[in-house]
Coordinates of C-alpha atoms and ligand atoms in Angstrom, one line a residue:
X1 CA 139.3 136.6 72.6
X2 CA 139.9 134.9 69.1
X3 CA 143.8 134.3 69.6
X4 CA 145.3 132.7 66.1
X5 CA 146.2 129.2 67.8
X6 CA 142.6 129.7 69.8
X7 CA 144.6 129.5 73.3
X8 CA 144.1 131.8 76.1
X9 CA 145.8 131.2 79.8
X10 CA 142.9 131.7 82.4
X11 CA 143.6 132.5 86.0
X12 CA 141.5 129.0 87.3
X13 CA 141.0 131.6 90.5
X14 CA 139.4 134.6 89.3
X15 CA 139.1 134.0 85.6
X16 CA 141.4 136.8 84.7
X17 CA 142.9 136.2 80.9
X18 CA 146.4 136.8 79.8
X19 CA 147.7 136.1 76.4
X20 CA 150.7 134.3 77.7
X21 CA 151.6 131.8 80.6
X22 CA 152.4 133.3 83.8
X23 CA 153.6 132.2 87.1
X24 CA 151.7 134.7 89.2
X25 CA 148.0 136.0 88.4
X26 CA 148.2 140.0 88.2
X27 CA 144.8 140.2 89.4
X28 CA 144.3 138.1 92.1
X29 CA 148.1 137.4 93.7
X30 CA 147.7 133.5 93.2
X31 CA 150.6 131.6 91.8
X32 CA 150.5 128.6 89.2
X33 CA 146.4 129.4 89.2
X34 CA 146.9 130.5 85.1
X35 CA 146.3 127.5 82.7
X36 CA 146.3 127.2 79.0
X37 CA 142.4 126.9 77.8
X38 CA 141.6 126.6 73.8
X39 CA 138.7 128.7 73.4
X40 CA 136.5 129.0 70.3
X41 CA 133.4 126.6 68.9
X42 CA 129.9 126.8 68.6
X43 CA 129.4 127.5 72.6
X44 CA 130.9 131.1 72.2
X45 CA 129.1 131.7 69.2
X46 CA 126.5 133.3 72.1
X47 CA 129.1 135.6 73.2
X48 CA 130.1 136.8 70.0
X49 CA 127.2 137.0 68.1
X50 CA 127.4 139.8 65.5
X51 CA 125.1 141.9 64.2
X52 CA 125.3 144.9 61.9
X53 CA 123.7 147.3 64.2
X54 CA 122.3 147.2 67.4
X55 CA 118.7 148.0 68.1
X56 CA 117.1 151.2 70.4
X57 CA 116.7 150.1 73.9
X58 CA 114.1 151.6 75.8
X59 CA 114.0 153.5 78.8
X60 CA 111.2 154.0 81.6
X61 CA 110.3 156.2 84.9
X62 CA 111.4 154.6 88.0
X63 CA 107.9 154.4 89.1
X64 CA 105.5 151.7 87.6
X65 CA 103.6 148.5 88.6
X66 CA 105.9 146.0 90.0
X67 CA 105.3 142.3 89.2
X68 CA 104.3 140.3 92.2
X69 CA 107.2 138.3 92.8
X70 CA 106.0 134.6 94.0
X71 CA 107.7 132.5 95.7
X72 CA 107.7 128.7 95.7
X73 CA 108.1 127.3 99.2
X74 CA 111.0 124.9 99.8
X75 CA 109.0 123.4 102.5
X76 CA 112.1 123.7 104.9
X77 CA 111.9 126.7 106.6
X78 CA 115.5 127.3 107.2
X79 CA 116.4 126.9 103.6
X80 CA 113.3 129.0 102.8
X81 CA 114.8 132.3 105.2
X82 CA 118.1 132.5 103.4
X83 CA 116.4 132.6 100.4
X84 CA 114.9 135.0 101.4
X85 CA 111.2 133.7 102.1
X86 CA 111.2 131.2 99.4
X87 CA 112.4 130.5 95.8
X88 CA 111.9 132.9 93.1
X89 CA 110.7 131.1 89.6
X90 CA 113.8 132.0 87.2
X91 CA 116.2 132.5 89.9
X92 CA 119.8 130.7 89.8
X93 CA 120.7 129.5 93.2
X94 CA 124.7 128.6 93.6
X95 CA 125.3 126.4 96.8
X96 CA 129.1 126.0 97.8
X97 CA 130.5 124.5 100.7
X98 CA 133.7 122.0 101.4
X99 CA 132.8 118.6 100.2
X100 CA 131.0 116.0 102.4
X101 CA 129.3 118.8 104.3
X102 CA 125.9 117.6 103.1
X103 CA 125.0 120.0 100.3
X104 CA 124.1 116.8 98.1
X105 CA 121.7 115.7 101.0
X106 CA 120.3 119.2 101.8
X107 CA 119.3 119.7 98.0
X108 CA 118.0 115.9 97.6
X109 CA 115.7 116.8 100.7
X110 CA 114.8 120.0 99.1
X111 CA 114.0 118.6 96.2
X112 CA 111.1 115.8 97.9
X113 CA 109.5 118.4 99.4
X114 CA 109.0 120.6 96.5
X115 CA 108.3 118.0 94.6
X116 CA 105.4 117.1 97.0
X117 CA 104.1 120.7 97.0
X118 CA 104.2 121.5 93.1
X119 CA 101.5 120.4 90.8
X120 CA 101.8 119.8 87.2
X121 CA 105.3 120.3 87.2
X122 CA 108.4 118.4 87.8
X123 CA 111.7 118.1 89.8
X124 CA 114.5 117.5 88.1
X125 CA 118.0 116.3 90.6
X126 CA 121.0 116.1 87.8
X127 CA 123.9 114.1 89.3
X128 CA 127.3 114.7 87.6
X129 CA 129.5 113.5 90.4
X130 CA 127.5 110.4 91.9
X131 CA 126.1 107.5 89.5
X132 CA 122.2 106.5 89.9
X133 CA 123.1 104.0 93.0
X134 CA 124.5 106.1 95.1
X135 CA 122.0 108.8 95.0
X136 CA 119.2 106.0 95.5
X137 CA 121.3 105.0 98.8
X138 CA 121.4 109.0 100.0
X139 CA 117.5 108.9 99.0
X140 CA 116.9 105.6 100.6
X141 CA 118.6 106.9 104.0
X142 CA 116.8 109.8 104.0
X143 CA 113.8 107.9 103.2
X144 CA 112.6 109.7 100.3
X145 CA 112.5 106.7 97.7
X146 CA 108.8 107.5 96.9
X147 CA 109.4 111.0 96.3
X148 CA 108.2 112.1 92.5
X149 CA 111.8 113.9 92.2
X150 CA 113.3 112.9 88.9
X151 CA 116.6 111.8 89.0
X152 CA 119.6 111.2 86.3
X153 CA 123.6 111.0 85.9
X154 CA 124.7 113.4 83.0
X155 CA 127.3 115.8 82.7
X156 CA 126.9 116.8 79.2
X157 CA 125.3 120.3 79.0
X158 CA 123.7 120.1 75.9
X159 CA 121.7 117.0 76.3
X160 CA 120.9 118.3 80.0
X161 CA 119.8 121.7 78.3
X162 CA 117.5 119.9 75.4
X163 CA 115.9 117.9 77.7
X164 CA 114.8 120.5 80.3
X165 CA 113.7 122.4 77.0
X166 CA 111.0 120.1 77.0
X167 CA 109.9 119.5 80.4
X168 CA 108.0 121.3 82.9
X169 CA 110.2 122.0 85.5
X170 CA 109.8 123.6 88.8
X171 CA 113.0 123.4 90.3
X172 CA 116.2 121.6 89.1
X173 CA 119.8 120.4 91.1
X174 CA 123.0 120.3 89.0
X175 CA 125.5 118.7 91.5
X176 CA 127.9 120.1 90.4
X177 CA 128.7 122.9 87.8
X178 CA 132.3 121.5 88.0
X179 CA 131.8 118.4 86.4
X180 CA 129.5 119.8 83.7
X181 CA 131.3 120.2 80.2
X182 CA 130.0 121.8 77.0
X183 CA 131.4 119.6 73.9
X184 CA 131.8 122.8 72.3
X185 CA 134.0 124.4 74.5
X186 CA 137.6 122.4 74.3
X187 CA 139.1 122.5 78.1
X188 CA 138.6 120.2 80.7
X189 CA 135.6 119.8 83.1
X190 CA 135.6 122.1 86.3
X191 CA 138.1 124.5 84.3
X192 CA 137.2 128.4 84.4
X193 CA 136.0 128.5 80.5
X194 CA 134.0 125.2 81.5
X195 CA 132.3 126.1 84.3
X196 CA 131.3 129.8 83.0
X197 CA 129.8 128.0 79.7
X198 CA 127.8 125.1 81.0
X199 CA 126.5 128.3 83.8
X200 CA 126.0 130.7 81.0
X201 CA 123.7 128.0 78.9
X202 CA 121.8 126.7 82.1
X203 CA 121.1 130.1 83.7
X204 CA 119.9 131.2 80.2
X205 CA 117.3 128.4 79.9
X206 CA 116.3 128.5 83.8
X207 CA 115.1 132.4 82.8
X208 CA 113.5 131.7 79.6
X209 CA 111.8 128.6 80.9
X210 CA 111.0 130.1 84.6
X211 CA 112.3 127.3 86.9
X212 CA 114.5 127.8 89.8
X213 CA 118.2 126.4 89.1
X214 CA 120.4 125.1 91.8
X215 CA 124.4 125.1 91.2
X216 CA 126.3 123.1 93.4
X217 CA 129.8 124.3 93.4
X218 CA 132.7 123.8 95.2
X219 CA 134.4 125.7 97.3
X220 CA 138.5 126.0 97.5
X221 CA 140.4 126.0 100.7
X222 CA 140.8 130.0 100.7
X223 CA 137.3 129.3 100.8
X224 CA 136.3 130.5 97.6
X225 CA 133.7 128.9 95.2
X226 CA 136.3 127.1 93.2
X227 CA 136.6 128.1 89.3
X228 CA 135.6 131.2 88.4
X229 CA 134.7 134.3 91.0
X230 CA 132.5 135.5 88.1
X231 CA 130.4 132.8 88.9
X232 CA 129.2 134.7 91.5
X233 CA 128.4 137.4 89.9
X234 CA 126.1 135.2 87.2
X235 CA 124.0 133.7 89.5
X236 CA 121.2 135.7 91.6
X237 CA 121.9 133.9 95.1
X238 CA 125.2 132.2 96.7
X239 CA 124.7 130.1 99.6
X240 CA 127.4 128.5 102.0
X241 CA 126.9 125.5 103.6
X242 CA 129.5 125.5 106.8
X243 CA 129.8 123.3 109.3
X244 CA 132.9 122.6 111.9
X245 CA 134.0 119.2 111.4
X246 CA 133.5 117.0 114.4
X247 CA 130.1 119.3 115.2
X248 CA 126.8 118.4 114.0
X249 CA 125.3 121.1 112.8
X250 CA 125.7 122.7 109.8
X251 CA 124.9 126.5 108.6
X252 CA 123.9 127.6 105.5
X253 CA 124.3 131.3 105.0
X254 CA 123.3 133.5 102.3
X255 CA 126.4 136.0 100.9
X256 CA 124.5 137.2 97.9
X257 CA 121.4 137.3 97.3
X258 CA 119.5 139.4 94.4
X259 CA 116.0 138.9 96.5
X260 CA 116.4 138.7 100.1
X261 CA 118.9 140.0 102.8
X262 CA 122.3 138.1 102.9
X263 CA 123.9 137.4 106.3
X264 CA 120.4 135.6 106.9
X265 CA 121.6 131.9 108.5
X266 CA 120.0 128.6 108.1
X267 CA 120.6 126.2 111.1
X268 CA 120.5 122.7 110.5
X269 CA 121.6 119.8 112.5
X270 CA 123.2 116.5 110.5
X271 CA 121.5 113.5 111.6
X272 CA 121.7 109.9 111.0
X273 CA 118.3 110.4 108.4
X274 CA 119.6 113.8 107.2
X275 CA 119.4 117.3 107.9
X276 CA 117.4 118.4 110.5
X277 CA 116.5 121.9 110.9
X278 CA 117.2 123.4 114.1
X279 CA 114.0 125.7 115.3
X280 CA 116.3 127.4 118.7
X281 CA 120.0 128.1 117.6
X282 CA 120.7 129.9 120.7
X283 CA 119.3 126.6 123.0
X284 CA 121.6 124.1 120.7
X285 CA 124.6 126.5 120.7
X286 CA 124.1 126.8 124.6
X287 CA 123.2 122.9 125.1
X288 CA 126.6 122.0 126.6
X289 CA 127.3 125.1 128.4
X290 CA 128.8 124.5 132.1
X291 CA 127.7 127.8 134.2
X292 CA 130.4 129.0 137.1
X293 CA 133.1 128.5 135.2
X294 CA 135.7 131.0 134.6
X295 CA 136.7 132.5 131.2
X296 CA 133.4 131.7 129.6
X297 CA 130.1 134.3 128.9
X298 CA 127.3 134.4 126.4
X299 CA 127.1 136.7 123.9
X300 CA 123.9 137.7 122.6
X301 CA 124.3 137.8 118.9
X302 CA 122.8 138.3 115.9
X303 CA 123.1 136.2 112.6
X304 CA 121.0 137.9 109.8
X305 CA 117.6 139.1 110.8
X306 CA 117.5 136.7 113.9
X307 CA 119.1 136.8 117.5
X308 CA 121.6 134.0 118.1
X309 CA 122.9 133.4 121.9
X310 CA 126.7 131.6 122.2
X311 CA 129.1 130.8 124.4
X312 CA 132.6 132.6 124.6
X313 CA 135.2 130.9 126.1
X314 CA 138.7 132.3 126.8
X315 CA 142.0 131.1 128.3
X316 CA 144.4 132.9 129.6
X317 CA 147.6 130.9 131.3
X318 CA 151.2 132.1 131.5
X319 CA 153.1 131.8 128.6
X320 CA 156.5 129.8 128.2
X321 CA 157.3 131.2 124.8
X322 CA 159.3 134.5 124.0
X323 CA 156.2 135.4 122.2
X324 CA 153.1 134.7 124.0
X325 CA 150.5 132.7 121.4
X326 CA 147.1 134.1 120.5
X327 CA 144.8 131.4 119.0
X328 CA 141.7 132.0 117.7
X329 CA 138.6 129.6 116.7
X330 CA 135.2 131.2 115.6
X331 CA 136.4 134.6 115.6
X332 CA 138.8 137.1 114.1
X333 CA 142.3 137.3 115.3
X334 CA 142.9 140.9 114.9
X335 CA 139.8 141.9 116.5
X336 CA 141.0 139.8 119.4
X337 CA 144.7 141.7 119.4
X338 CA 142.6 145.2 119.2
X339 CA 140.5 144.3 122.2
X340 CA 143.7 143.3 124.1
X341 CA 145.6 146.3 123.2
X342 CA 142.7 148.2 124.6
X343 CA 142.7 146.3 127.7
X344 CA 146.4 146.9 128.2
X345 CA 146.5 150.4 126.9
X346 CA 143.9 151.8 128.9
X347 CA 143.1 149.7 131.7
X348 CA 146.8 148.5 132.6
X349 CA 146.4 144.8 131.9
X350 CA 149.5 143.1 131.4
X351 CA 148.9 140.4 129.3
X352 CA 152.1 140.0 127.8
X353 CA 153.3 137.6 129.5
X354 CA 150.0 135.3 128.6
X355 CA 149.0 132.8 126.2
X356 CA 145.6 133.4 125.4
X357 CA 143.0 131.4 123.9
X358 CA 139.6 132.7 122.3
X359 CA 137.0 129.9 121.5
X360 CA 133.3 130.4 120.0
X361 CA 131.9 127.2 121.4
X362 CA 129.9 124.8 119.4
X363 CA 131.4 126.1 116.1
X364 CA 129.8 129.0 114.8
X365 CA 131.9 132.0 113.3
X366 CA 130.7 135.3 114.3
X367 CA 132.2 138.2 112.7
X368 CA 130.0 140.8 114.7
X369 CA 131.8 143.8 116.6
X370 CA 129.2 143.9 119.0
X371 CA 131.0 140.4 120.6
X372 CA 134.1 142.7 121.6
X373 CA 132.5 143.2 125.0
X374 CA 132.0 139.5 125.6
X375 CA 135.6 138.6 124.4
X376 CA 137.0 141.4 127.0
X377 CA 134.7 139.9 129.6
X378 CA 135.3 136.6 128.9
X379 CA 139.7 137.3 128.8
X380 CA 139.1 139.4 131.8
X381 CA 137.3 136.6 134.0
X382 CA 139.7 133.6 132.7
X383 CA 142.4 135.9 133.8
X384 CA 141.0 136.5 137.2
X385 CA 139.8 132.8 137.3
X386 CA 136.3 134.7 138.3
X387 CA 133.1 133.0 136.7
X388 CA 130.9 135.6 135.7
X389 CA 126.9 135.0 136.6
X390 CA 125.5 132.5 134.6
X391 CA 122.6 134.1 134.0
X392 CA 123.8 136.8 132.2
X393 CA 124.5 137.9 128.5
X394 CA 126.8 140.5 127.1
X395 CA 126.9 142.7 124.0
X396 CA 129.1 145.9 123.0
X397 CA 131.3 146.8 120.8
X398 CA 134.8 148.3 122.5
X399 CA 136.3 151.2 120.8
X400 CA 140.3 152.2 120.3
X401 CA 140.1 154.8 123.4
X402 CA 138.3 151.9 125.7
X403 CA 134.6 153.2 125.3
X404 CA 131.6 150.8 125.0
X405 CA 130.0 151.9 121.6
X406 CA 126.4 151.0 120.8
X407 CA 125.2 148.3 118.7
X408 CA 122.3 147.2 116.3
X409 CA 118.9 145.6 117.6
X410 CA 119.9 145.4 120.9
X411 CA 116.2 144.8 122.4
X412 CA 115.9 142.1 120.2
X413 CA 118.8 140.6 121.6
X414 CA 117.8 141.2 124.9
X415 CA 114.4 139.5 124.5
X416 CA 115.9 136.5 123.1
X417 CA 118.1 136.3 126.0
X418 CA 115.5 137.0 128.6
X419 CA 113.5 133.9 126.4
X420 CA 116.1 131.5 127.4
X421 CA 116.2 132.5 131.2
X422 CA 118.8 134.8 131.1
X423 CA 118.2 137.4 134.0
X424 CA 120.6 140.3 133.5
X425 CA 122.8 142.1 131.0
X426 CA 125.9 144.2 130.1
X427 CA 124.8 146.4 127.4
X428 CA 126.7 149.9 126.2
X429 CA 125.1 152.6 128.0
X430 CA 123.9 154.7 124.6
X431 CA 120.8 152.4 124.7
X432 CA 119.1 154.5 127.0
X433 CA 115.2 154.1 125.0
X434 CA 115.6 150.3 125.3
X435 CA 114.7 150.6 128.9
X436 CA 111.2 151.4 127.4
X437 CA 111.0 148.3 125.9
X438 CA 109.4 145.5 128.0
X439 CA 112.1 143.0 129.0
X440 CA 112.3 141.6 132.7
X441 CA 116.3 141.8 132.9
X442 CA 118.8 143.4 134.9
X443 CA 120.6 146.1 133.0
X444 CA 124.2 147.0 133.6
X445 CA 124.8 150.2 131.7
X446 CA 128.5 150.6 131.4
X447 CA 130.3 152.9 129.5
X448 CA 134.1 151.9 129.1
X449 CA 136.2 149.2 129.6
X450 CA 138.1 150.2 133.0
X451 CA 134.1 150.6 134.7
X452 CA 133.9 147.0 133.4
X453 CA 136.7 145.9 135.4
X454 CA 135.9 148.2 138.4
X455 CA 132.8 146.8 138.3
X456 CA 133.9 142.7 137.7
X457 CA 135.9 143.2 141.1
Ligands
TYD501 P1 127.2 114.6 101.3 O1 125.4 115.6 101.2 O2 127.2 114.0 100.5 O3 128.0 115.9 101.5 P2 128.0 116.6 99.8 O4 127.5 117.0 98.3 O5 128.1 118.1 100.4 O6 129.7 116.4 99.4 O7 126.8 114.6 102.7 C1 127.8 113.6 103.0 C2 128.0 113.7 104.5 O8 126.6 113.5 105.5 C3 128.8 112.3 105.4 O9 129.8 112.0 105.7 C4 127.4 111.2 105.8 C5 126.9 112.2 105.9 N1 125.1 111.8 106.2 C6 124.3 111.8 107.5 O10 125.4 112.1 108.3 N2 123.6 111.8 107.7 C7 122.4 111.5 106.4 O11 121.4 111.3 106.7 C8 123.4 111.4 105.2 C9 122.4 111.1 103.9 C10 124.7 112.2 105.1
MG502 MG1 127.6 116.0 96.8

């Protein structure tokens, strides 16, 4: 977009381009995100490369021999899992997350493992945020000083590309993409134009040379990777590293993956010597559970491809306000309102004079509707001040007419529950064939919330 004065106005949130400045971005609705950027220069000649005529493209049938997808193991099983079974050469992985969550730690650990396992190729860690000494200090803390990872501190994409061009790399980490700049592009590092141009150069190189490229990206307070949304479209895989402050465990979540399933999670614990993989997340999330307490129940959920048991806690107490409080941590507040509305309308429960607090213990965020029934049960248990059996798990979705609906993969959930020593489960009634699965668990099939309350009383 060549303007006469080479200026354009770009939304720093979504990347929308405007001919003149405006306070609100029409595309994403954010205020004060549109900023002036200078365009043009050599960096963009790639995009505007002109030819007199296009070449013909070749069409092929849908069937044909498939190239075997070779995958490089990172040596960190949880990272392999979220990336879809290992790193694909030439693929680009964007790792996002709040500052201080552990992105640099995770990637340094991964680099060291990869460097140990690949032969004849190098692993490069290029930091634009930290000085060499800082990274070395971290390596020392992680006891990785002896690892053959090649470390550099640079922010100049031209230098980086020229260097990598000559190298034989297996994997490259750019920490972070927001600190990088391409000198031909005149906007400041971190701006949409810079981030896009730098990523473009690096991605092109990664595809051509066949190394796996990790880009670290910062996350805005709304949870999007700062800078352009377009970056998420340019890469093959987007991983978010998340965790609650005050909790030690961290979750690596795949939100986009061209080479594997999304919604897959990897669970880590941040310890003094770096991130440690958590083999059995359910055991971790249930570690501090105290049985025989009202308002608590265990939900058998699925995260990605694996079952995870979590404790759902509710606290119902008479309100002191005109409108009662509803506070939710780790679940969807709208979903809670819906469950409460069903309990009021279909079961005649009076919750309008009660404050309700809901918490997913341990700090995990769950998004499955399958947790409805467990949430309802926790609320009922807290309201009646009656604890549930400590060895019981619950799952099921609640419909607006109060019916309990079936959910995906019931047998996987039940098997995990059995593995962790649970002896009974409340499940939707439509899972008839699950009775045939060899789980040694007492199943209570409950068809609607009214019956659930009768059963509980
Ligand atoms: P870091 O990887 O620098 O985060 P990011 O790159 O996402 O900004 O992680 C920094 C935090 O992790 C910091 O608060 C200290 C903590 N930490 C540990 O608890 N143990 C460790 O071994 C390391 C290296 C960091
Ligand atoms: Mg960092």
